[in-house]
Amino acid sequence: MTEVTKEEFGVIPGQGSVQKWRLKSQSVTVEIISLGCIITSIKTKGRDGEFNDIVLGFDNLQGYLNNARYFGAVIGRVANRIAGGRFTVDGKEYQLAINNGPNTLHGGVRGFDKAIWSCQSVEGGVRLTLISPDGDEGFPGELRATVTYILAEDTLSIQYQACSSKTTPINLTNHSYFNLADHAAPDIYDHEVSITSNAYLPVDENMIPTGEIRQVDGSPFDLREPVLLGPRVREVPGPGFDHNFCLASGRKTHFCLRIEEVYHPASGRVLEVSTSQSGVQFYTANFLDGSLQGKDGATYPKHCSFCLETQNWPDAVNKVQ
């Protein structure tokens, strides 16, 4: 059985109270706050019997109010980048807020990660709901989004739903940063990763997919068999992995398929990820630089963690798939 409890995490003047929900099974404890549906902590046991917190985050609400790297947050309306911050739907062009060079990133200036969601308890977890008004960050339609976290023994499931009054792009994901040794460990070079994908999306200088779907054969992006991350990340052009791996033809599947596994030999911890989405953005914390002070006074340098953001393909609203 999963124990579900809640408490106040803090108050944002003019916006309201932020709740913290704790989901606890015999093997895993997950903490989630109503600001941005943020996962603030995942504690799980290693082979030594000790529990460690394996996601990056902050000790208090103020840290999450300045969460420029989206630690643990649900991203929306559209995760990843939209080229030029514009798209056309039903013959009408929409211009979005620009917040990443020439592009829109992770929903814009005030995406779903910065909103306080309403919460209700469900069996084994919590359901969070947000109403995004028509025109929010430039997107059309009033949109109702729900995110449900359920913990069953050692499995955390995240279920996303959204309904809009107008045709609009929607692409929700979770942006947790993992280090299976401990959130404060200095790097992930001793982790082994595998991703069941035959292709990835090359990107241009602005991190927008070029439109090519490139096979991984013979490249550093071939992660179909487990590889040690330290040597492999140094082979990738640029600062590290920040690429979409293609899991399907670009269209959402109707079943969950286990497609990623990360193993940390020293602790014995394994993270398995399953998804019904057509892609996963594998990101190795290339833009962290040690300037952020996280939980327990930890600093988070480059390559200290990784993200597996299951989602639709980046800039899909402007690409033919």
PDB file of C-alpha atoms in Angstrom:
ATOM      1  CA  MET A   1       0.000   0.000   0.000  1.00  0.00           C
ATOM      2  CA  THR A   2       1.076   3.575  -0.706  1.00  0.00           C
ATOM      3  CA  GLU A   3       0.717   6.138   2.043  1.00  0.00           C
ATOM      4  CA  VAL A   4      -0.402   9.552   0.759  1.00  0.00           C
ATOM      5  CA  THR A   5       0.013  12.667   2.934  1.00  0.00           C
ATOM      6  CA  LYS A   6       0.147  16.413   2.345  1.00  0.00           C
ATOM      7  CA  GLU A   7       1.361  19.574   4.075  1.00  0.00           C
ATOM      8  CA  GLU A   8       1.935  23.223   3.240  1.00  0.00           C
ATOM      9  CA  PHE A   9       5.265  23.867   1.505  1.00  0.00           C
ATOM     10  CA  GLY A  10       5.002  27.655   1.449  1.00  0.00           C
ATOM     11  CA  VAL A  11       2.980  30.632   0.263  1.00  0.00           C
ATOM     12  CA  ILE A  12       3.471  32.769  -2.859  1.00  0.00           C
ATOM     13  CA  PRO A  13       2.134  36.284  -2.161  1.00  0.00           C
ATOM     14  CA  GLY A  14      -0.736  37.093  -4.467  1.00  0.00           C
ATOM     15  CA  GLN A  15      -0.963  33.531  -5.778  1.00  0.00           C
ATOM     16  CA  GLY A  16      -1.679  31.314  -2.805  1.00  0.00           C
ATOM     17  CA  SER A  17      -0.480  28.324  -0.841  1.00  0.00           C
ATOM     18  CA  VAL A  18       1.810  25.657  -2.316  1.00  0.00           C
ATOM     19  CA  GLN A  19       1.125  22.123  -1.110  1.00  0.00           C
ATOM     20  CA  LYS A  20       3.642  19.302  -0.772  1.00  0.00           C
ATOM     21  CA  TRP A  21       2.383  15.751  -1.289  1.00  0.00           C
ATOM     22  CA  ARG A  22       4.296  12.703  -0.116  1.00  0.00           C
ATOM     23  CA  LEU A  23       3.753   9.278  -1.691  1.00  0.00           C
ATOM     24  CA  LYS A  24       5.419   6.527   0.332  1.00  0.00           C
ATOM     25  CA  SER A  25       5.714   2.809  -0.366  1.00  0.00           C
ATOM     26  CA  GLN A  26       8.006   0.311   1.329  1.00  0.00           C
ATOM     27  CA  SER A  27      10.785   0.943  -1.195  1.00  0.00           C
ATOM     28  CA  VAL A  28      10.298   4.492  -2.567  1.00  0.00           C
ATOM     29  CA  THR A  29       9.243   7.898  -1.259  1.00  0.00           C
ATOM     30  CA  VAL A  30       8.258  10.615  -3.755  1.00  0.00           C
ATOM     31  CA  GLU A  31       7.541  14.258  -2.893  1.00  0.00           C
ATOM     32  CA  ILE A  32       5.622  16.565  -5.248  1.00  0.00           C
ATOM     33  CA  ILE A  33       4.621  20.213  -4.861  1.00  0.00           C
ATOM     34  CA  SER A  34       1.631  21.930  -6.440  1.00  0.00           C
ATOM     35  CA  LEU A  35       3.875  24.612  -7.986  1.00  0.00           C
ATOM     36  CA  GLY A  36       4.568  23.260 -11.468  1.00  0.00           C
ATOM     37  CA  CYS A  37       3.712  19.671 -10.420  1.00  0.00           C
ATOM     38  CA  ILE A  38       7.380  19.572  -9.413  1.00  0.00           C
ATOM     39  CA  ILE A  39       8.922  16.327  -8.168  1.00  0.00           C
ATOM     40  CA  THR A  40      11.158  17.636  -5.379  1.00  0.00           C
ATOM     41  CA  SER A  41      12.470  14.314  -4.075  1.00  0.00           C
ATOM     42  CA  ILE A  42      12.671  10.610  -4.917  1.00  0.00           C
ATOM     43  CA  LYS A  43      14.271   8.519  -2.197  1.00  0.00           C
ATOM     44  CA  THR A  44      15.061   4.902  -2.884  1.00  0.00           C
ATOM     45  CA  LYS A  45      17.286   2.205  -1.396  1.00  0.00           C
ATOM     46  CA  GLY A  46      20.652   1.121  -2.779  1.00  0.00           C
ATOM     47  CA  ARG A  47      22.321  -2.249  -2.424  1.00  0.00           C
ATOM     48  CA  ASP A  48      23.884  -1.016   0.843  1.00  0.00           C
ATOM     49  CA  GLY A  49      20.414  -0.625   2.329  1.00  0.00           C
ATOM     50  CA  GLU A  50      20.721   3.163   2.534  1.00  0.00           C
ATOM     51  CA  PHE A  51      18.128   5.528   1.079  1.00  0.00           C
ATOM     52  CA  ASN A  52      19.358   8.325  -1.192  1.00  0.00           C
ATOM     53  CA  ASP A  53      17.547  11.191  -2.887  1.00  0.00           C
ATOM     54  CA  ILE A  54      18.175  10.689  -6.609  1.00  0.00           C
ATOM     55  CA  VAL A  55      16.682  13.880  -8.121  1.00  0.00           C
ATOM     56  CA  LEU A  56      18.062  17.411  -8.113  1.00  0.00           C
ATOM     57  CA  GLY A  57      16.126  20.166  -6.388  1.00  0.00           C
ATOM     58  CA  PHE A  58      15.998  22.842  -3.703  1.00  0.00           C
ATOM     59  CA  ASP A  59      15.336  22.914   0.035  1.00  0.00           C
ATOM     60  CA  ASN A  60      12.627  25.556  -0.035  1.00  0.00           C
ATOM     61  CA  LEU A  61       9.969  27.296  -2.108  1.00  0.00           C
ATOM     62  CA  GLN A  62      12.209  30.252  -2.975  1.00  0.00           C
ATOM     63  CA  GLY A  63      14.554  27.937  -4.847  1.00  0.00           C
ATOM     64  CA  TYR A  64      11.717  26.668  -7.023  1.00  0.00           C
ATOM     65  CA  LEU A  65      10.485  30.214  -7.712  1.00  0.00           C
ATOM     66  CA  ASN A  66      13.878  30.796  -9.381  1.00  0.00           C
ATOM     67  CA  ASN A  67      13.946  27.389 -11.088  1.00  0.00           C
ATOM     68  CA  ALA A  68      15.491  28.443 -14.389  1.00  0.00           C
ATOM     69  CA  ARG A  69      16.573  24.855 -15.186  1.00  0.00           C
ATOM     70  CA  TYR A  70      13.082  23.378 -14.637  1.00  0.00           C
ATOM     71  CA  PHE A  71      14.167  20.892 -11.921  1.00  0.00           C
ATOM     72  CA  GLY A  72      11.438  18.264 -11.547  1.00  0.00           C
ATOM     73  CA  ALA A  73       8.725  20.301 -13.268  1.00  0.00           C
ATOM     74  CA  VAL A  74       5.911  19.407 -15.623  1.00  0.00           C
ATOM     75  CA  ILE A  75       6.513  21.297 -18.871  1.00  0.00           C
ATOM     76  CA  GLY A  76       3.701  22.784 -20.967  1.00  0.00           C
ATOM     77  CA  ARG A  77       1.912  23.703 -23.015  1.00  0.00           C
ATOM     78  CA  VAL A  78       4.676  22.476 -25.301  1.00  0.00           C
ATOM     79  CA  ALA A  79       7.872  20.876 -24.059  1.00  0.00           C
ATOM     80  CA  ASN A  80      11.133  21.512 -25.882  1.00  0.00           C
ATOM     81  CA  ARG A  81      11.614  24.180 -28.557  1.00  0.00           C
ATOM     82  CA  ILE A  82       9.304  25.761 -31.148  1.00  0.00           C
ATOM     83  CA  ALA A  83      11.318  27.385 -33.947  1.00  0.00           C
ATOM     84  CA  GLY A  84      10.928  31.151 -34.071  1.00  0.00           C
ATOM     85  CA  GLY A  85       8.189  30.890 -31.454  1.00  0.00           C
ATOM     86  CA  ARG A  86       5.565  30.629 -34.160  1.00  0.00           C
ATOM     87  CA  PHE A  87       3.291  28.074 -35.806  1.00  0.00           C
ATOM     88  CA  THR A  88       0.180  27.963 -37.982  1.00  0.00           C
ATOM     89  CA  VAL A  89      -3.001  26.106 -37.030  1.00  0.00           C
ATOM     90  CA  ASP A  90      -6.242  26.130 -39.043  1.00  0.00           C
ATOM     91  CA  GLY A  91      -4.775  28.767 -41.358  1.00  0.00           C
ATOM     92  CA  LYS A  92      -3.911  31.212 -38.570  1.00  0.00           C
ATOM     93  CA  GLU A  93      -0.356  32.041 -37.513  1.00  0.00           C
ATOM     94  CA  TYR A  94       0.337  32.326 -33.798  1.00  0.00           C
ATOM     95  CA  GLN A  95       3.317  34.146 -32.285  1.00  0.00           C
ATOM     96  CA  LEU A  96       4.454  32.921 -28.889  1.00  0.00           C
ATOM     97  CA  ALA A  97       6.596  34.435 -26.175  1.00  0.00           C
ATOM     98  CA  ILE A  98      10.323  34.060 -27.001  1.00  0.00           C
ATOM     99  CA  ASN A  99      12.554  32.861 -24.164  1.00  0.00           C
ATOM    100  CA  ASN A 100      15.410  30.821 -25.671  1.00  0.00           C
ATOM    101  CA  GLY A 101      17.420  32.687 -28.284  1.00  0.00           C
ATOM    102  CA  PRO A 102      15.017  33.041 -31.236  1.00  0.00           C
ATOM    103  CA  ASN A 103      12.768  30.220 -30.000  1.00  0.00           C
ATOM    104  CA  THR A 104      10.080  29.359 -27.491  1.00  0.00           C
ATOM    105  CA  LEU A 105      11.284  26.829 -24.921  1.00  0.00           C
ATOM    106  CA  HIS A 106       9.187  24.750 -22.513  1.00  0.00           C
ATOM    107  CA  GLY A 107       5.962  26.720 -22.866  1.00  0.00           C
ATOM    108  CA  GLY A 108       7.328  30.264 -22.855  1.00  0.00           C
ATOM    109  CA  VAL A 109       8.159  32.849 -20.219  1.00  0.00           C
ATOM    110  CA  ARG A 110       5.545  31.585 -17.757  1.00  0.00           C
ATOM    111  CA  GLY A 111       4.873  27.990 -18.655  1.00  0.00           C
ATOM    112  CA  PHE A 112       3.057  25.346 -16.651  1.00  0.00           C
ATOM    113  CA  ASP A 113       6.113  24.947 -14.409  1.00  0.00           C
ATOM    114  CA  LYS A 114       5.413  28.369 -12.858  1.00  0.00           C
ATOM    115  CA  ALA A 115       1.703  27.860 -12.123  1.00  0.00           C
ATOM    116  CA  ILE A 116       0.090  26.612  -8.923  1.00  0.00           C
ATOM    117  CA  TRP A 117      -2.019  23.562  -9.744  1.00  0.00           C
ATOM    118  CA  SER A 118      -5.084  22.444  -7.784  1.00  0.00           C
ATOM    119  CA  CYS A 119      -4.727  19.036  -6.137  1.00  0.00           C
ATOM    120  CA  GLN A 120      -6.846  16.096  -5.086  1.00  0.00           C
ATOM    121  CA  SER A 121      -5.950  12.770  -3.557  1.00  0.00           C
ATOM    122  CA  VAL A 122      -6.404   9.596  -5.596  1.00  0.00           C
ATOM    123  CA  GLU A 123      -5.679   6.004  -4.636  1.00  0.00           C
ATOM    124  CA  GLY A 124      -1.920   5.705  -4.320  1.00  0.00           C
ATOM    125  CA  GLY A 125      -1.213   9.234  -5.450  1.00  0.00           C
ATOM    126  CA  VAL A 126      -2.313  12.754  -6.319  1.00  0.00           C
ATOM    127  CA  ARG A 127      -4.018  14.381  -9.307  1.00  0.00           C
ATOM    128  CA  LEU A 128      -3.125  17.976 -10.208  1.00  0.00           C
ATOM    129  CA  THR A 129      -5.228  20.199 -12.476  1.00  0.00           C
ATOM    130  CA  LEU A 130      -4.561  23.481 -14.265  1.00  0.00           C
ATOM    131  CA  ILE A 131      -6.752  25.737 -16.418  1.00  0.00           C
ATOM    132  CA  SER A 132      -4.643  27.583 -18.992  1.00  0.00           C
ATOM    133  CA  PRO A 133      -6.654  30.506 -20.475  1.00  0.00           C
ATOM    134  CA  ASP A 134      -7.085  31.202 -24.184  1.00  0.00           C
ATOM    135  CA  GLY A 135      -4.021  33.147 -25.344  1.00  0.00           C
ATOM    136  CA  ASP A 136      -1.793  31.947 -22.501  1.00  0.00           C
ATOM    137  CA  GLU A 137       1.808  32.633 -23.680  1.00  0.00           C
ATOM    138  CA  GLY A 138       0.288  33.074 -27.155  1.00  0.00           C
ATOM    139  CA  PHE A 139      -1.295  29.602 -27.457  1.00  0.00           C
ATOM    140  CA  PRO A 140      -4.904  29.311 -28.694  1.00  0.00           C
ATOM    141  CA  GLY A 141      -7.792  27.888 -26.697  1.00  0.00           C
ATOM    142  CA  GLU A 142      -8.651  27.471 -23.050  1.00  0.00           C
ATOM    143  CA  LEU A 143      -6.931  24.269 -22.009  1.00  0.00           C
ATOM    144  CA  ARG A 144      -7.620  22.015 -19.032  1.00  0.00           C
ATOM    145  CA  ALA A 145      -4.624  19.843 -18.124  1.00  0.00           C
ATOM    146  CA  THR A 146      -4.387  17.104 -15.514  1.00  0.00           C
ATOM    147  CA  VAL A 147      -1.301  15.278 -14.300  1.00  0.00           C
ATOM    148  CA  THR A 148      -1.688  12.225 -12.057  1.00  0.00           C
ATOM    149  CA  TYR A 149       1.173  10.747 -10.059  1.00  0.00           C
ATOM    150  CA  ILE A 150       0.633   7.219  -8.707  1.00  0.00           C
ATOM    151  CA  LEU A 151       3.206   5.221  -6.740  1.00  0.00           C
ATOM    152  CA  ALA A 152       2.849   1.416  -6.582  1.00  0.00           C
ATOM    153  CA  GLU A 153       5.760  -0.289  -4.807  1.00  0.00           C
ATOM    154  CA  ASP A 154       8.817   0.781  -6.847  1.00  0.00           C
ATOM    155  CA  THR A 155       6.892   2.131  -9.879  1.00  0.00           C
ATOM    156  CA  LEU A 156       5.964   5.791 -10.275  1.00  0.00           C
ATOM    157  CA  SER A 157       3.504   6.434 -13.105  1.00  0.00           C
ATOM    158  CA  ILE A 158       2.730   9.868 -14.569  1.00  0.00           C
ATOM    159  CA  GLN A 159      -0.498  10.184 -16.551  1.00  0.00           C
ATOM    160  CA  TYR A 160      -1.167  13.311 -18.630  1.00  0.00           C
ATOM    161  CA  GLN A 161      -4.483  14.514 -20.050  1.00  0.00           C
ATOM    162  CA  ALA A 162      -5.438  17.754 -21.777  1.00  0.00           C
ATOM    163  CA  CYS A 163      -8.554  19.165 -23.447  1.00  0.00           C
ATOM    164  CA  SER A 164      -8.722  22.486 -25.325  1.00  0.00           C
ATOM    165  CA  SER A 165     -11.552  24.686 -26.583  1.00  0.00           C
ATOM    166  CA  LYS A 166      -9.536  25.314 -29.790  1.00  0.00           C
ATOM    167  CA  THR A 167      -7.041  23.359 -31.837  1.00  0.00           C
ATOM    168  CA  THR A 168      -3.692  23.846 -30.117  1.00  0.00           C
ATOM    169  CA  PRO A 169      -0.359  22.048 -29.848  1.00  0.00           C
ATOM    170  CA  ILE A 170       0.165  20.173 -26.587  1.00  0.00           C
ATOM    171  CA  ASN A 171       3.261  18.273 -25.517  1.00  0.00           C
ATOM    172  CA  LEU A 172       3.621  17.588 -21.788  1.00  0.00           C
ATOM    173  CA  THR A 173       6.610  16.022 -20.069  1.00  0.00           C
ATOM    174  CA  ASN A 174       8.427  15.883 -16.752  1.00  0.00           C
ATOM    175  CA  HIS A 175      11.854  17.504 -16.417  1.00  0.00           C
ATOM    176  CA  SER A 176      13.393  15.668 -13.462  1.00  0.00           C
ATOM    177  CA  TYR A 177      17.188  15.537 -13.292  1.00  0.00           C
ATOM    178  CA  PHE A 178      18.489  12.184 -12.019  1.00  0.00           C
ATOM    179  CA  ASN A 179      21.721  10.972 -10.475  1.00  0.00           C
ATOM    180  CA  LEU A 180      21.281   7.394  -9.274  1.00  0.00           C
ATOM    181  CA  ALA A 181      24.184   7.680  -6.812  1.00  0.00           C
ATOM    182  CA  ASP A 182      22.705  10.721  -5.046  1.00  0.00           C
ATOM    183  CA  HIS A 183      21.472  14.145  -6.099  1.00  0.00           C
ATOM    184  CA  ALA A 184      24.713  15.649  -4.735  1.00  0.00           C
ATOM    185  CA  ALA A 185      27.082  13.286  -6.590  1.00  0.00           C
ATOM    186  CA  PRO A 186      29.441  15.250  -8.879  1.00  0.00           C
ATOM    187  CA  ASP A 187      28.787  13.504 -12.210  1.00  0.00           C
ATOM    188  CA  ILE A 188      27.038  10.666 -14.043  1.00  0.00           C
ATOM    189  CA  TYR A 189      30.089   9.282 -15.830  1.00  0.00           C
ATOM    190  CA  ASP A 190      29.796   5.955 -13.966  1.00  0.00           C
ATOM    191  CA  HIS A 191      26.180   5.381 -15.111  1.00  0.00           C
ATOM    192  CA  GLU A 192      25.309   2.915 -17.871  1.00  0.00           C
ATOM    193  CA  VAL A 193      22.538   3.946 -20.277  1.00  0.00           C
ATOM    194  CA  SER A 194      20.541   2.202 -22.986  1.00  0.00           C
ATOM    195  CA  ILE A 195      17.793   3.640 -25.207  1.00  0.00           C
ATOM    196  CA  THR A 196      15.860   1.419 -27.593  1.00  0.00           C
ATOM    197  CA  SER A 197      15.962   3.716 -30.600  1.00  0.00           C
ATOM    198  CA  ASN A 198      17.200   3.265 -34.168  1.00  0.00           C
ATOM    199  CA  ALA A 199      17.223   6.980 -35.006  1.00  0.00           C
ATOM    200  CA  TYR A 200      17.642  10.451 -33.554  1.00  0.00           C
ATOM    201  CA  LEU A 201      17.025  14.031 -34.705  1.00  0.00           C
ATOM    202  CA  PRO A 202      20.100  16.140 -35.576  1.00  0.00           C
ATOM    203  CA  VAL A 203      19.738  19.818 -34.607  1.00  0.00           C
ATOM    204  CA  ASP A 204      20.926  23.163 -35.953  1.00  0.00           C
ATOM    205  CA  GLU A 205      22.833  25.901 -34.115  1.00  0.00           C
ATOM    206  CA  ASN A 206      19.619  26.918 -32.301  1.00  0.00           C
ATOM    207  CA  MET A 207      18.897  23.334 -31.136  1.00  0.00           C
ATOM    208  CA  ILE A 208      15.996  22.983 -33.602  1.00  0.00           C
ATOM    209  CA  PRO A 209      15.718  19.638 -35.442  1.00  0.00           C
ATOM    210  CA  THR A 210      16.857  20.003 -39.044  1.00  0.00           C
ATOM    211  CA  GLY A 211      14.099  17.727 -40.360  1.00  0.00           C
ATOM    212  CA  GLU A 212      16.444  14.785 -40.917  1.00  0.00           C
ATOM    213  CA  ILE A 213      15.751  11.502 -39.144  1.00  0.00           C
ATOM    214  CA  ARG A 214      19.222  10.004 -38.852  1.00  0.00           C
ATOM    215  CA  GLN A 215      20.017   6.373 -38.107  1.00  0.00           C
ATOM    216  CA  VAL A 216      22.155   5.821 -35.017  1.00  0.00           C
ATOM    217  CA  ASP A 217      24.298   3.063 -36.574  1.00  0.00           C
ATOM    218  CA  GLY A 218      28.027   3.674 -36.169  1.00  0.00           C
ATOM    219  CA  SER A 219      27.553   6.914 -34.219  1.00  0.00           C
ATOM    220  CA  PRO A 220      27.848   7.984 -30.560  1.00  0.00           C
ATOM    221  CA  PHE A 221      24.036   8.060 -30.547  1.00  0.00           C
ATOM    222  CA  ASP A 222      23.779   4.276 -30.788  1.00  0.00           C
ATOM    223  CA  LEU A 223      22.643   3.461 -27.263  1.00  0.00           C
ATOM    224  CA  ARG A 224      20.713   0.302 -28.115  1.00  0.00           C
ATOM    225  CA  GLU A 225      23.129  -1.689 -25.950  1.00  0.00           C
ATOM    226  CA  PRO A 226      24.226  -0.401 -22.525  1.00  0.00           C
ATOM    227  CA  VAL A 227      27.174   2.001 -22.676  1.00  0.00           C
ATOM    228  CA  LEU A 228      29.178   3.718 -19.957  1.00  0.00           C
ATOM    229  CA  LEU A 229      28.141   7.355 -20.069  1.00  0.00           C
ATOM    230  CA  GLY A 230      31.469   9.032 -19.253  1.00  0.00           C
ATOM    231  CA  PRO A 231      33.401   8.024 -22.392  1.00  0.00           C
ATOM    232  CA  ARG A 232      30.301   8.222 -24.607  1.00  0.00           C
ATOM    233  CA  VAL A 233      29.259  11.760 -23.677  1.00  0.00           C
ATOM    234  CA  ARG A 234      32.722  12.989 -24.711  1.00  0.00           C
ATOM    235  CA  GLU A 235      32.207  11.554 -28.192  1.00  0.00           C
ATOM    236  CA  VAL A 236      29.017  13.538 -28.836  1.00  0.00           C
ATOM    237  CA  PRO A 237      29.497  16.770 -30.840  1.00  0.00           C
ATOM    238  CA  GLY A 238      28.931  19.778 -28.596  1.00  0.00           C
ATOM    239  CA  PRO A 239      28.646  19.829 -24.806  1.00  0.00           C
ATOM    240  CA  GLY A 240      26.792  16.515 -24.452  1.00  0.00           C
ATOM    241  CA  PHE A 241      23.507  14.807 -25.184  1.00  0.00           C
ATOM    242  CA  ASP A 242      20.495  17.078 -25.746  1.00  0.00           C
ATOM    243  CA  HIS A 243      18.745  15.181 -28.521  1.00  0.00           C
ATOM    244  CA  ASN A 244      15.441  13.555 -29.316  1.00  0.00           C
ATOM    245  CA  PHE A 245      15.631   9.805 -29.781  1.00  0.00           C
ATOM    246  CA  CYS A 246      12.870   8.490 -32.046  1.00  0.00           C
ATOM    247  CA  LEU A 247      10.784   5.730 -30.522  1.00  0.00           C
ATOM    248  CA  ALA A 248       8.110   5.550 -33.222  1.00  0.00           C
ATOM    249  CA  SER A 249       7.233   7.070 -36.580  1.00  0.00           C
ATOM    250  CA  GLY A 250       6.480  10.427 -34.992  1.00  0.00           C
ATOM    251  CA  ARG A 251       2.987   9.481 -33.914  1.00  0.00           C
ATOM    252  CA  LYS A 252       1.894   8.554 -30.428  1.00  0.00           C
ATOM    253  CA  THR A 253       1.483   4.841 -29.792  1.00  0.00           C
ATOM    254  CA  HIS A 254      -1.379   3.415 -27.771  1.00  0.00           C
ATOM    255  CA  PHE A 255       0.644   1.307 -25.390  1.00  0.00           C
ATOM    256  CA  CYS A 256       3.552   1.783 -23.024  1.00  0.00           C
ATOM    257  CA  LEU A 257       6.879   0.366 -24.145  1.00  0.00           C
ATOM    258  CA  ARG A 258       9.981   0.157 -21.972  1.00  0.00           C
ATOM    259  CA  ILE A 259      12.533   2.061 -23.976  1.00  0.00           C
ATOM    260  CA  GLU A 260      15.178   3.394 -21.578  1.00  0.00           C
ATOM    261  CA  GLU A 261      17.257   1.977 -18.771  1.00  0.00           C
ATOM    262  CA  VAL A 262      19.965   3.609 -16.695  1.00  0.00           C
ATOM    263  CA  TYR A 263      22.064   1.537 -14.300  1.00  0.00           C
ATOM    264  CA  HIS A 264      24.422   2.715 -11.584  1.00  0.00           C
ATOM    265  CA  PRO A 265      26.726  -0.215 -10.769  1.00  0.00           C
ATOM    266  CA  ALA A 266      28.098   1.197  -7.509  1.00  0.00           C
ATOM    267  CA  SER A 267      24.700   1.595  -5.830  1.00  0.00           C
ATOM    268  CA  GLY A 268      22.862  -1.123  -7.750  1.00  0.00           C
ATOM    269  CA  ARG A 269      20.058   1.278  -8.618  1.00  0.00           C
ATOM    270  CA  VAL A 270      18.284   0.893 -11.952  1.00  0.00           C
ATOM    271  CA  LEU A 271      15.915   3.429 -13.531  1.00  0.00           C
ATOM    272  CA  GLU A 272      13.579   1.949 -16.143  1.00  0.00           C
ATOM    273  CA  VAL A 273      11.392   4.288 -18.197  1.00  0.00           C
ATOM    274  CA  SER A 274       8.350   3.301 -20.246  1.00  0.00           C
ATOM    275  CA  THR A 275       6.243   5.622 -22.392  1.00  0.00           C
ATOM    276  CA  SER A 276       3.452   5.792 -24.965  1.00  0.00           C
ATOM    277  CA  GLN A 277       5.076   8.847 -26.595  1.00  0.00           C
ATOM    278  CA  SER A 278       6.980   8.914 -29.868  1.00  0.00           C
ATOM    279  CA  GLY A 279      10.237  10.376 -28.551  1.00  0.00           C
ATOM    280  CA  VAL A 280      12.497  10.951 -25.571  1.00  0.00           C
ATOM    281  CA  GLN A 281      14.838  13.906 -25.108  1.00  0.00           C
ATOM    282  CA  PHE A 282      18.003  12.583 -23.503  1.00  0.00           C
ATOM    283  CA  TYR A 283      19.793  15.480 -21.798  1.00  0.00           C
ATOM    284  CA  THR A 284      23.006  15.312 -19.773  1.00  0.00           C
ATOM    285  CA  ALA A 285      22.744  18.611 -17.849  1.00  0.00           C
ATOM    286  CA  ASN A 286      25.092  20.388 -20.244  1.00  0.00           C
ATOM    287  CA  PHE A 287      24.073  23.871 -19.108  1.00  0.00           C
ATOM    288  CA  LEU A 288      24.444  23.426 -15.357  1.00  0.00           C
ATOM    289  CA  ASP A 289      27.613  25.137 -14.154  1.00  0.00           C
ATOM    290  CA  GLY A 290      27.777  24.704 -10.379  1.00  0.00           C
ATOM    291  CA  SER A 291      26.315  28.135  -9.636  1.00  0.00           C
ATOM    292  CA  LEU A 292      23.032  26.796  -8.238  1.00  0.00           C
ATOM    293  CA  GLN A 293      22.844  25.779  -4.580  1.00  0.00           C
ATOM    294  CA  GLY A 294      20.556  22.808  -4.266  1.00  0.00           C
ATOM    295  CA  LYS A 295      19.310  20.566  -1.500  1.00  0.00           C
ATOM    296  CA  ASP A 296      21.528  20.216   1.564  1.00  0.00           C
ATOM    297  CA  GLY A 297      23.903  22.848   0.154  1.00  0.00           C
ATOM    298  CA  ALA A 298      24.804  20.742  -2.897  1.00  0.00           C
ATOM    299  CA  THR A 299      26.120  22.391  -6.050  1.00  0.00           C
ATOM    300  CA  TYR A 300      25.123  21.036  -9.437  1.00  0.00           C
ATOM    301  CA  PRO A 301      27.878  21.169 -12.106  1.00  0.00           C
ATOM    302  CA  LYS A 302      27.817  20.210 -15.772  1.00  0.00           C
ATOM    303  CA  HIS A 303      27.070  16.515 -16.368  1.00  0.00           C
ATOM    304  CA  CYS A 304      26.017  15.985 -12.751  1.00  0.00           C
ATOM    305  CA  SER A 305      22.710  14.459 -13.816  1.00  0.00           C
ATOM    306  CA  PHE A 306      20.533  13.373 -16.733  1.00  0.00           C
ATOM    307  CA  CYS A 307      16.957  13.861 -17.931  1.00  0.00           C
ATOM    308  CA  LEU A 308      14.768  11.454 -19.904  1.00  0.00           C
ATOM    309  CA  GLU A 309      11.942  13.672 -21.166  1.00  0.00           C
ATOM    310  CA  THR A 310       9.354  11.450 -22.851  1.00  0.00           C
ATOM    311  CA  GLN A 311       7.415  13.567 -25.340  1.00  0.00           C
ATOM    312  CA  ASN A 312       6.461  14.229 -28.937  1.00  0.00           C
ATOM    313  CA  TRP A 313       9.241  15.274 -31.280  1.00  0.00           C
ATOM    314  CA  PRO A 314      10.629  18.830 -30.846  1.00  0.00           C
ATOM    315  CA  ASP A 315       9.121  21.539 -33.098  1.00  0.00           C
ATOM    316  CA  ALA A 316       6.643  18.928 -34.357  1.00  0.00           C
ATOM    317  CA  VAL A 317       4.020  21.626 -34.950  1.00  0.00           C
ATOM    318  CA  ASN A 318       6.266  23.013 -37.727  1.00  0.00           C
ATOM    319  CA  LYS A 319       7.388  19.683 -39.212  1.00  0.00           C
ATOM    320  CA  VAL A 320       5.718  17.215 -41.564  1.00  0.00           C
ATOM    321  CA  GLN A 321       5.762  13.768 -39.924  1.00  0.00           C
TER     322      GLN A 321
END
